[in-house]
């Protein structure tokens, strides 16, 4: 998603401050502000379920002046919030500062809704967020990711495959152990 190698360096520098070089734990999230912001920005821009899941109206309703009949299938377009120009300073760019205040502290944003909202919001959110944090930090504590030899950052095609779900296009990367 992000080709800026400096972001990887900044995350690794922050992770190196974890006491005694031990493996990162979920509780460390509270002071790993930049790392947390990067993960949120990945989820915002990766937007893996842009249309959430189909819902069916359980009753007739008028919403923002539009009549929607009972039984109508509706898709909540999460992209419209995750890339809303009135909510995000740089909606289409990878910009971790969306989740940082002026002191570099992590800030939650109301428009961060990759797990949707309401009664049918993803029930796996806590588990997913914990796993993403532990996988991401563990990988970056142990490896530095680079393009394969002879390929520059700019030549990497990270265009996602977009269908009902959005996934990364296949590409080769090198995982170089951090010593
Ligand atoms: C990055 C990881 C994940 C993302 C971005 C994600 C996102 C979503 C979204 C957008 C929905 C649709 C909500 C709606 O209809 O409004 C959903 C539904 C759901 N998710 Fe997740 N999810 C993730 C991981 C997980 C995990 C790890 C589990 C289970 C362990 C899970 C279980 C479910 C279930 C069961 C539903 C259907 C809920 C319902 O229809 O009431 N998800 N998820």
PDB file of N, CA and C in Angstrom, residues 55 58 117-121:
ATOM      1  N   UNK A  55     -27.570  -5.838   3.236  1.00  0.00           N
ATOM      2  CA  UNK A  55     -28.593  -5.819   4.292  1.00  0.00           C
ATOM      3  C   UNK A  55     -29.956  -5.731   3.613  1.00  0.00           C
ATOM      4  N   UNK A  58     -35.959  -4.115   7.041  1.00  0.00           N
ATOM      5  CA  UNK A  58     -36.962  -4.876   7.780  1.00  0.00           C
ATOM      6  C   UNK A  58     -38.295  -4.132   7.845  1.00  0.00           C
ATOM      7  N   UNK A 117     -20.797  -0.264  11.076  1.00  0.00           N
ATOM      8  CA  UNK A 117     -21.354   0.305  12.306  1.00  0.00           C
ATOM      9  C   UNK A 117     -22.762  -0.243  12.502  1.00  0.00           C
ATOM     10  N   UNK A 118     -23.251  -0.078  13.713  1.00  0.00           N
ATOM     11  CA  UNK A 118     -24.633  -0.481  13.988  1.00  0.00           C
ATOM     12  C   UNK A 118     -24.741  -1.932  14.424  1.00  0.00           C
ATOM     13  N   UNK A 119     -25.982  -2.429  14.401  1.00  0.00           N
ATOM     14  CA  UNK A 119     -26.242  -3.761  14.960  1.00  0.00           C
ATOM     15  C   UNK A 119     -25.539  -4.885  14.212  1.00  0.00           C
ATOM     16  N   UNK A 120     -25.261  -4.677  12.928  1.00  0.00           N
ATOM     17  CA  UNK A 120     -24.596  -5.730  12.148  1.00  0.00           C
ATOM     18  C   UNK A 120     -23.106  -5.456  11.971  1.00  0.00           C
ATOM     19  N   UNK A 121     -22.567  -4.581  12.769  1.00  0.00           N
ATOM     20  CA  UNK A 121     -21.120  -4.294  12.749  1.00  0.00           C
ATOM     21  C   UNK A 121     -20.343  -5.606  12.929  1.00  0.00           C
TER      22      UNK A 121
END
